[in-house]
CSV table of C-alpha atoms in Angstrom, one decimal:
chain,number,residue,atom,x,y,z
Y,1,MET,CA,53.8,5.9,70.4
Y,2,SER,CA,56.0,3.5,68.6
Y,3,GLY,CA,58.3,6.4,66.9
Y,4,SER,CA,58.1,4.3,63.8
Y,5,GLU,CA,56.1,5.5,60.7
Y,6,ALA,CA,55.5,1.9,59.4
Y,7,VAL,CA,53.7,1.4,62.7
Y,8,GLY,CA,52.0,4.6,62.2
Y,9,GLY,CA,50.5,3.3,58.7
Y,10,VAL,CA,49.7,-0.1,60.4
Y,11,ALA,CA,47.4,1.8,62.6
Y,12,GLN,CA,45.0,2.9,59.8
Y,13,THR,CA,45.1,-0.5,58.0
Y,14,SER,CA,44.2,-1.9,61.4
Y,15,ALA,CA,40.9,-0.1,61.3
Y,16,ILE,CA,40.3,-1.0,57.5
Y,17,THR,CA,41.0,-4.5,58.2
Y,18,GLY,CA,38.7,-4.5,61.2
Y,19,ALA,CA,35.7,-3.2,59.3
Y,20,ALA,CA,36.5,-5.7,56.3
Y,21,VAL,CA,36.7,-8.7,58.9
Y,22,LEU,CA,33.4,-7.9,60.8
Y,23,ALA,CA,31.4,-7.5,57.6
Y,24,VAL,CA,30.9,-11.3,57.4
Y,25,PRO,CA,29.6,-12.0,60.9
Y,26,MET,CA,27.4,-9.0,60.7
Y,27,ALA,CA,26.1,-10.4,57.4
Y,28,ARG,CA,25.5,-13.6,58.9
Y,29,LEU,CA,23.8,-12.1,62.0
Y,30,ALA,CA,21.4,-10.2,59.6
Y,31,ALA,CA,20.3,-13.0,57.7
Y,32,GLY,CA,19.4,-14.9,61.0
Y,33,ARG,CA,18.1,-12.1,63.4
Y,34,GLY,CA,17.6,-9.0,61.2
Y,35,ARG,CA,19.6,-5.7,60.8
Y,36,ARG,CA,19.0,-4.4,64.5
Y,37,PRO,CA,21.2,-6.8,66.3
Y,38,ALA,CA,24.1,-6.7,63.2
Y,39,LEU,CA,24.1,-3.0,63.4
Y,40,ALA,CA,24.3,-3.1,67.0
Y,41,LEU,CA,27.3,-5.5,67.1
Y,42,ALA,CA,29.1,-3.1,64.8
Y,43,TYR,CA,28.5,-0.2,66.8
Y,44,GLY,CA,29.1,-1.9,70.2
Y,45,SER,CA,32.4,-3.1,68.6
Y,46,ALA,CA,33.4,0.4,67.7
Y,47,ALA,CA,32.4,1.3,71.3
Y,48,LEU,CA,34.9,-1.3,72.7
Y,49,GLY,CA,37.5,-0.1,70.3
Y,50,GLY,CA,37.4,3.3,71.2
Y,51,THR,CA,37.5,2.4,74.9
Y,52,VAL,CA,40.5,0.0,74.4
Y,53,ALA,CA,42.1,3.0,72.2
Y,54,ALA,CA,41.7,5.4,75.2
Y,55,VAL,CA,43.4,2.8,77.7
Y,56,ALA,CA,46.3,2.3,75.3
Y,57,ALA,CA,46.8,6.1,75.0
Y,58,ALA,CA,46.9,6.3,78.5
Y,59,LEU,CA,49.4,3.3,79.0
Y,60,GLU,CA,51.4,4.8,75.9
Y,61,PHE,CA,51.2,1.2,74.8
Y,62,TRP,CA,50.9,0.8,70.9
Y,63,PRO,CA,50.1,-2.9,70.3
Y,64,LEU,CA,47.0,-2.3,72.6
Y,65,LEU,CA,46.1,0.6,70.3
Y,66,LEU,CA,46.0,-1.5,67.3
Y,67,VAL,CA,43.7,-3.8,68.9
Y,68,GLY,CA,41.7,-1.2,69.6
Y,69,LEU,CA,41.7,0.4,66.2
Y,70,PHE,CA,40.9,-2.9,64.7
Y,71,LEU,CA,37.5,-3.1,66.9
Y,72,PHE,CA,37.2,0.5,66.1
Y,73,GLY,CA,36.7,-0.7,62.5
Y,74,GLY,CA,33.3,-1.8,63.5
Y,75,GLY,CA,32.1,1.8,63.1
Y,76,THR,CA,32.8,1.9,59.4
Y,77,ALA,CA,31.2,-1.5,58.9
Y,78,GLY,CA,28.1,-0.2,60.6
Y,79,GLY,CA,27.8,2.9,58.3
Y,80,LEU,CA,28.2,0.7,55.5
Y,81,ALA,CA,25.7,-1.7,56.3
Y,82,ALA,CA,23.4,1.1,57.4
Y,83,ARG,CA,23.1,2.0,53.7
Y,84,TYR,CA,21.7,-1.2,52.8
Y,85,ALA,CA,19.2,-1.3,56.0
Y,86,ALA,CA,17.9,2.1,54.2
Y,87,THR,CA,16.8,0.0,51.3
Y,88,ASP,CA,15.1,-2.9,52.9
Y,89,LEU,CA,11.6,-1.1,52.8
Y,90,SER,CA,12.4,1.3,49.9
Y,91,ALA,CA,9.4,1.9,47.8
Y,92,PRO,CA,9.6,0.9,44.1
Y,93,GLY,CA,12.0,3.1,42.2
Y,94,ARG,CA,13.5,4.9,45.5
Y,95,THR,CA,16.1,2.0,46.2
Y,96,ALA,CA,19.4,4.4,45.3
Y,97,ARG,CA,17.6,7.7,46.7
Y,98,ASP,CA,17.0,5.9,50.3
Y,99,LEU,CA,20.5,4.6,50.1
Y,100,SER,CA,22.1,7.8,49.2
Y,101,VAL,CA,20.6,9.6,52.3
Y,102,VAL,CA,22.5,7.6,54.4
Y,103,VAL,CA,25.7,8.1,52.6
Y,104,TRP,CA,24.9,12.0,52.7
Y,105,ALA,CA,24.4,11.9,56.4
Y,106,THR,CA,28.2,10.9,56.5
Y,107,THR,CA,28.9,14.2,55.5
Y,108,ILE,CA,27.9,15.7,58.9
Y,109,GLY,CA,30.5,13.4,60.8
Y,110,SER,CA,33.0,13.8,58.5
Y,111,ILE,CA,33.0,17.4,58.9
Y,112,ALA,CA,32.2,17.5,62.5
Y,113,GLY,CA,34.6,14.5,63.7
Y,114,PRO,CA,37.9,16.2,62.9
Y,115,ASN,CA,36.7,19.4,64.4
Y,116,LEU,CA,35.8,17.7,67.9
Y,117,ALA,CA,39.2,16.0,68.4
Y,118,GLY,CA,41.0,18.7,69.6
Y,119,PRO,CA,38.1,19.9,72.3
Y,120,ALA,CA,37.8,16.1,73.3
Y,121,ASP,CA,41.3,16.2,74.0
Y,122,ARG,CA,41.4,19.3,75.9
Y,123,ALA,CA,38.4,18.3,77.9
Y,124,ALA,CA,39.7,14.9,78.7
Y,125,ARG,CA,43.1,16.6,79.8
Y,126,GLY,CA,41.1,18.7,82.1
Y,127,LEU,CA,39.5,15.9,83.6
Y,128,GLY,CA,43.1,14.5,84.2
Y,129,LEU,CA,42.8,11.8,81.6
Y,130,ALA,CA,46.0,10.9,79.3
Y,131,PRO,CA,46.9,13.1,76.4
Y,132,TRP,CA,44.9,12.0,73.3
Y,133,SER,CA,42.6,9.7,74.8
Y,134,GLY,CA,39.8,12.2,74.7
Y,135,PRO,CA,39.1,11.7,71.2
Y,136,PHE,CA,38.8,7.9,71.4
Y,137,ALA,CA,36.4,8.4,74.8
Y,138,LEU,CA,34.1,10.5,73.1
Y,139,ALA,CA,33.9,8.2,70.0
Y,140,ALA,CA,33.4,5.3,72.5
Y,141,ALA,CA,30.4,6.9,73.9
Y,142,VAL,CA,28.8,8.1,70.7
Y,143,PHE,CA,29.2,4.4,69.2
Y,144,ALA,CA,27.5,3.3,72.5
Y,145,VAL,CA,24.8,5.7,72.2
Y,146,SER,CA,24.5,4.4,68.6
Y,147,ALA,CA,24.3,1.0,69.4
Y,148,LEU,CA,21.6,1.5,72.2
Y,149,GLY,CA,19.5,3.6,69.9
Y,150,VAL,CA,19.6,0.8,67.3
Y,151,LEU,CA,18.5,-1.7,69.7
Y,152,LEU,CA,15.5,0.6,71.0
Y,153,LEU,CA,14.3,2.1,68.0
Y,154,LEU,CA,14.8,0.5,65.0
Y,155,ARG,CA,11.7,-1.4,65.2
Y,156,PRO,CA,10.3,-3.0,63.1
Y,157,ASP,CA,13.2,-4.6,62.2
Y,158,PRO,CA,13.4,-3.7,58.4
Y,159,LEU,CA,15.0,-6.9,57.1
Y,160,ARG,CA,12.6,-9.0,58.9
Y,161,VAL,CA,9.6,-7.5,57.5
Y,162,ALA,CA,10.8,-6.6,54.1
Y,163,PRO,CA,8.7,-7.9,51.0
Y,164,GLY,CA,9.5,-11.3,50.1
Y,165,ARG,CA,11.4,-11.9,53.5
Y,166,VAL,CA,10.5,-14.7,55.9
Y,167,ALA,CA,11.6,-13.7,59.5
Y,168,GLY,CA,14.5,-15.8,60.6
Y,169,THR,CA,15.4,-16.9,57.0
Y,170,ARG,CA,19.1,-18.1,56.8
Y,171,ALA,CA,21.0,-17.8,53.2
Y,172,PRO,CA,22.4,-21.1,52.2
Y,173,LYS,CA,25.9,-21.8,53.6
Y,174,GLY,CA,28.3,-20.0,51.3
Y,175,GLY,CA,25.5,-18.1,50.0
Y,176,GLY,CA,27.4,-14.9,49.3
Y,177,TRP,CA,29.8,-16.6,47.1
Y,178,ARG,CA,27.7,-18.9,45.7
Y,179,GLU,CA,25.4,-15.8,44.4
Y,180,LEU,CA,28.2,-14.1,43.1
Y,181,ARG,CA,29.4,-17.0,41.2
Y,182,ARG,CA,26.0,-17.5,39.4
Y,183,ASN,CA,24.8,-13.7,39.2
Y,184,GLY,CA,26.6,-11.7,36.8
Y,185,ARG,CA,24.7,-8.5,37.7
Y,186,ALA,CA,25.8,-8.9,41.4
Y,187,ARG,CA,29.3,-9.5,40.3
Y,188,LEU,CA,29.3,-6.4,38.2
Y,189,ALA,CA,27.9,-4.4,41.0
Y,190,VAL,CA,30.4,-5.4,43.5
Y,191,ALA,CA,33.4,-5.0,41.2
Y,192,ALA,CA,32.4,-1.4,40.4
Y,193,ILE,CA,32.2,-0.7,44.0
Y,194,VAL,CA,35.5,-2.4,44.9
Y,195,VAL,CA,37.4,-0.5,41.9
Y,196,SER,CA,35.7,2.9,42.9
Y,197,HIS,CA,36.9,2.4,46.5
Y,198,MET,CA,40.6,1.2,45.5
Y,199,VAL,CA,41.1,4.1,43.2
Y,200,MET,CA,39.6,6.5,45.5
Y,201,VAL,CA,42.1,5.3,48.4
Y,202,ALA,CA,44.9,5.0,46.3
Y,203,VAL,CA,44.9,8.5,45.2
Y,204,MET,CA,43.8,10.0,47.9
Y,205,ILE,CA,46.0,8.5,50.6
Y,206,MET,CA,49.0,9.6,48.8
Y,207,THR,CA,48.0,13.3,47.7
Y,208,PRO,CA,48.8,14.7,50.9
Y,209,VAL,CA,52.2,13.2,50.6
Y,210,HIS,CA,52.8,14.6,46.9
Y,211,LEU,CA,51.8,18.2,48.5
Y,212,HIS,CA,54.1,17.9,51.2
Y,213,HIS,CA,56.9,17.5,48.7
Y,214,GLY,CA,55.8,21.0,47.1
Y,215,HIS,CA,56.2,22.3,50.5
Y,216,ALA,CA,52.4,23.0,51.1
Y,217,ASP,CA,51.5,23.7,54.6
Y,218,LEU,CA,48.8,21.8,56.5
Y,219,THR,CA,46.1,24.3,55.7
Y,220,VAL,CA,46.4,23.8,51.9
Y,221,VAL,CA,46.5,19.9,52.2
Y,222,GLY,CA,43.4,20.2,54.7
Y,223,VAL,CA,41.3,22.4,52.0
Y,224,VAL,CA,42.3,20.0,49.2
Y,225,ILE,CA,41.0,16.9,51.5
Y,226,SER,CA,37.9,18.8,52.6
Y,227,LEU,CA,36.9,19.1,48.9
Y,228,HIS,CA,37.5,15.6,48.6
Y,229,ILE,CA,35.3,14.7,51.5
Y,230,ALA,CA,32.5,17.1,50.3
Y,231,GLY,CA,32.7,15.4,47.0
Y,232,MET,CA,32.5,12.0,48.6
Y,233,TYR,CA,29.2,12.4,50.7
Y,234,ALA,CA,27.8,15.9,50.2
Y,235,LEU,CA,26.5,15.3,46.8
Y,236,SER,CA,25.5,11.6,47.4
Y,237,PRO,CA,22.0,12.4,46.8
Y,238,LEU,CA,22.6,13.6,43.0
Y,239,PRO,CA,23.8,9.9,42.2
Y,240,GLY,CA,20.7,8.6,44.0
Y,241,TRP,CA,18.3,10.6,42.2
Y,242,LEU,CA,20.1,9.9,39.0
Y,243,ALA,CA,20.3,5.9,39.6
Y,244,ASP,CA,16.4,5.8,40.2
Y,245,ARG,CA,15.9,8.1,37.1
Y,246,PHE,CA,18.1,6.9,34.6
Y,247,GLY,CA,19.2,3.6,35.8
Y,248,ARG,CA,22.1,2.2,37.8
Y,249,VAL,CA,24.8,1.4,35.0
Y,250,PRO,CA,24.6,5.0,33.6
Y,251,VAL,CA,25.6,6.6,37.0
Y,252,LEU,CA,28.3,4.1,37.3
Y,253,LEU,CA,29.6,4.7,34.0
Y,254,GLY,CA,29.4,8.5,35.0
Y,255,GLY,CA,31.5,7.5,38.3
Y,256,MET,CA,34.1,5.8,36.2
Y,257,ALA,CA,34.4,8.9,33.9
Y,258,MET,CA,35.0,10.8,36.9
Y,259,LEU,CA,37.4,8.7,38.3
Y,260,ALA,CA,39.4,8.5,35.0
Y,261,THR,CA,39.5,12.1,34.7
Y,262,ALA,CA,40.8,12.4,38.5
Y,263,ALA,CA,43.4,9.9,37.9
Y,264,GLY,CA,44.5,11.5,34.8
Y,265,LEU,CA,44.8,15.1,36.3
Y,266,ALA,CA,46.6,13.6,39.3
Y,267,ALA,CA,49.0,12.1,36.9
Y,268,LEU,CA,49.6,15.4,35.1
Y,269,SER,CA,50.0,17.4,38.4
Y,270,GLY,CA,53.1,18.3,40.1
Y,271,PRO,CA,53.5,19.1,43.9
Y,272,HIS,CA,52.6,22.7,43.4
Y,273,ASP,CA,49.6,22.5,41.3
Y,274,VAL,CA,47.3,22.8,44.5
Y,275,VAL,CA,44.2,24.2,42.0
Y,276,LEU,CA,44.5,21.2,39.7
Y,277,LEU,CA,45.1,18.6,42.8
Y,278,SER,CA,41.7,20.1,44.1
Y,279,VAL,CA,39.9,19.7,41.0
Y,280,ALA,CA,41.4,16.3,40.9
Y,281,LEU,CA,40.7,15.3,44.3
Y,282,THR,CA,36.8,16.7,44.3
Y,283,LEU,CA,36.3,14.6,41.0
Y,284,LEU,CA,37.7,11.6,42.9
Y,285,GLY,CA,35.3,12.1,45.8
Y,286,VAL,CA,32.4,12.4,43.5
Y,287,GLY,CA,33.1,9.6,41.3
Y,288,TRP,CA,33.5,7.5,44.3
Y,289,SER,CA,29.9,8.3,45.3
Y,290,PHE,CA,28.7,7.6,42.1
Y,291,GLY,CA,30.2,4.2,42.2
Y,292,LEU,CA,29.1,3.5,45.6
Y,293,VAL,CA,25.3,4.4,45.3
Y,294,GLY,CA,24.9,3.1,41.9
Y,295,GLY,CA,26.6,0.0,42.6
Y,296,SER,CA,25.1,-0.7,46.2
Y,297,ALA,CA,21.7,0.2,44.3
Y,298,LEU,CA,22.5,-2.3,41.5
Y,299,LEU,CA,23.7,-5.4,44.0
Y,300,THR,CA,20.6,-4.7,46.4
Y,301,GLU,CA,18.2,-5.2,43.3
Y,302,SER,CA,20.2,-7.7,41.7
Y,303,VAL,CA,19.8,-10.3,44.6
Y,304,GLY,CA,16.8,-11.9,46.0
Y,305,PRO,CA,15.9,-11.2,49.6
Y,306,ALA,CA,17.2,-14.4,51.1
Y,307,ASP,CA,20.7,-13.7,49.5
Y,308,ARG,CA,20.9,-10.0,50.2
Y,309,PRO,CA,22.4,-9.9,53.4
Y,310,ALA,CA,25.4,-12.1,52.7
Y,311,VAL,CA,26.1,-10.8,49.4
Y,312,GLN,CA,25.8,-7.2,50.9
Y,313,GLY,CA,28.3,-8.3,53.6
Y,314,LEU,CA,30.8,-9.9,51.2
Y,315,SER,CA,30.7,-6.7,49.0
Y,316,ASP,CA,31.7,-4.8,52.0
Y,317,LEU,CA,34.4,-7.2,52.9
Y,318,LEU,CA,35.7,-6.9,49.3
Y,319,MET,CA,35.5,-3.2,49.5
Y,320,ASN,CA,37.5,-2.7,52.7
Y,321,GLY,CA,40.0,-5.3,51.5
Y,322,GLY,CA,40.5,-3.7,48.4
Y,323,GLY,CA,40.8,-0.3,50.0
Y,324,ALA,CA,43.4,-1.9,52.4
Y,325,LEU,CA,45.5,-3.4,49.6
Y,326,ALA,CA,45.1,-0.2,47.7
Y,327,GLY,CA,46.5,1.9,50.4
Y,328,LEU,CA,49.3,-0.4,50.8
Y,329,THR,CA,50.1,-0.6,47.0
Y,330,ALA,CA,49.7,3.4,46.5
Y,331,GLY,CA,53.0,3.9,49.0
Y,332,ALA,CA,54.9,1.4,47.3
Y,333,VAL,CA,53.9,2.9,43.7
Y,334,VAL,CA,54.9,6.3,44.8
Y,335,THR,CA,57.9,5.4,46.7
Y,336,ALA,CA,59.5,3.2,43.8
Y,337,LEU,CA,58.1,5.2,41.0
Y,338,SER,CA,56.3,8.7,41.4
Y,339,TYR,CA,53.1,10.1,42.2
Y,340,ALA,CA,52.3,10.5,38.4
Y,341,ALA,CA,52.7,6.7,38.1
Y,342,LEU,CA,50.3,6.2,40.7
Y,343,GLY,CA,47.6,8.2,38.8
Y,344,MET,CA,48.4,6.0,35.6
Y,345,VAL,CA,47.7,2.8,37.9
Y,346,ALA,CA,44.4,4.1,38.9
Y,347,LEU,CA,43.4,4.7,35.3
Y,348,ALA,CA,44.5,1.2,34.4
Y,349,LEU,CA,41.9,0.0,37.1
Y,350,VAL,CA,39.2,2.2,35.8
Y,351,VAL,CA,39.5,1.4,31.9
Y,352,PRO,CA,38.7,-2.2,32.1
Y,353,MET,CA,35.8,-1.6,34.6
Y,354,THR,CA,34.1,0.9,32.3
Y,355,LEU,CA,34.6,-1.7,29.2
Y,356,ALA,CA,33.1,-4.4,31.5
Y,357,LEU,CA,30.0,-1.8,32.2
Y,358,LEU,CA,29.2,-0.8,28.8
Y,359,PRO,CA,27.3,-3.8,27.5
Y,360,SER,CA,24.8,-3.4,30.1
Y,361,LEU,CA,23.7,-0.3,28.4
Y,362,ARG,CA,21.9,-2.3,25.7
Y,363,ASN,CA,19.1,-2.7,28.2
Y,364,ARG,CA,16.6,0.0,28.5
Y,365,ASP,CA,17.3,1.4,31.8
Y,366,GLY,CA,20.7,-0.2,32.7
Y,367,ARG,CA,19.3,-2.6,35.3
Y,368,ALA,CA,19.0,-5.9,33.7
Y,369,GLY,CA,18.6,-8.8,35.9
Y,370,VAL,CA,17.3,-6.8,38.6
Y,371,HIS,CA,14.6,-8.4,40.8
Y,372,ARG,CA,11.7,-7.3,42.5
Y,373,ASP,CA,11.6,-7.1,46.3
Y,374,ASP,CA,10.1,-10.7,46.3
Y,375,GLY,CA,13.2,-11.8,44.4
Y,376,THR,CA,11.6,-12.6,41.0
Y,377,PRO,CA,13.2,-11.1,37.8
Y,378,VAL,CA,11.5,-7.8,36.2
Y,379,ASP,CA,9.5,-8.6,33.3
Y,380,GLY,CA,11.4,-8.4,30.2
Y,381,GLU,CA,14.8,-7.8,31.7
Y,382,GLY,CA,17.9,-10.2,32.2
């Protein structure tokens, strides 16, 4: 629409920014009224964003499209918050596995979504709608159904009936930041999530550009990215089971090892090294999954019930903000230096995070400072 590659880059950033900004009001709403209205707000925002984007496509007015994509980021915010909703009523020892099931479900949408864009566009054109409005219109309808489904079917509200939780409880003002300042385990978990996401976004977003420099066709690029997405979501039950069986920190360390290996392989890969880049991107996706699942489980169990929504929302804010920053920085690094330099920068993020996690292995299960569902510390830990 704009004829500008710069504006094209801002489009994706708008959606990421929308997801980050919405995380905070969602957390406040969840703390006061429960998961149901918070998730409905996120999916409702995405439905409105899809509608606005469809109108923008019809009008061929790119500033309105950016507004629609910002609101559309609510879909990402809702998907991230849903993983925490799955843990509100988890049985002891199953938090990570329950969380990972929601992450795994994303595999279905990640594979089906891109394949529905073409048919949705053709169907919309057949109905007389503007070109490229169809995918947004379909997404708006799906998100509207999701919002309605949450409002009608998510009963009882898991957060309001969670053990140790008093209905309508509100965390103290500034609870998310306050809790992170005083809770070292929560800080460690959030840092691991943010670093995992930043490394994944930075390397992933520039790999198609790197392959393009080697004159790879779109089919090859599609296969490499598909392997990456499969690594991100399809295997997520594995880190969930491992985190519940062996502890959160060992899973996080495994994720960091995979991210470091992926960054190193990317740094060594030329634009024609499709096989090596495929391995790197697959490991990058699996490492991200280990970081997200392990870090989210550690964060949930390191914070008392009253503070969980605020801290979880803050974690998602920092995660999406870090992803947006990584995307912008990655382009600048590749433009000024090279794709290999980007791999080394990613590696430089993973190494200090790994060193920060290592001391936690002194504890018998890597979960020191973990709280029970009623918010009290686990005996003999922390």
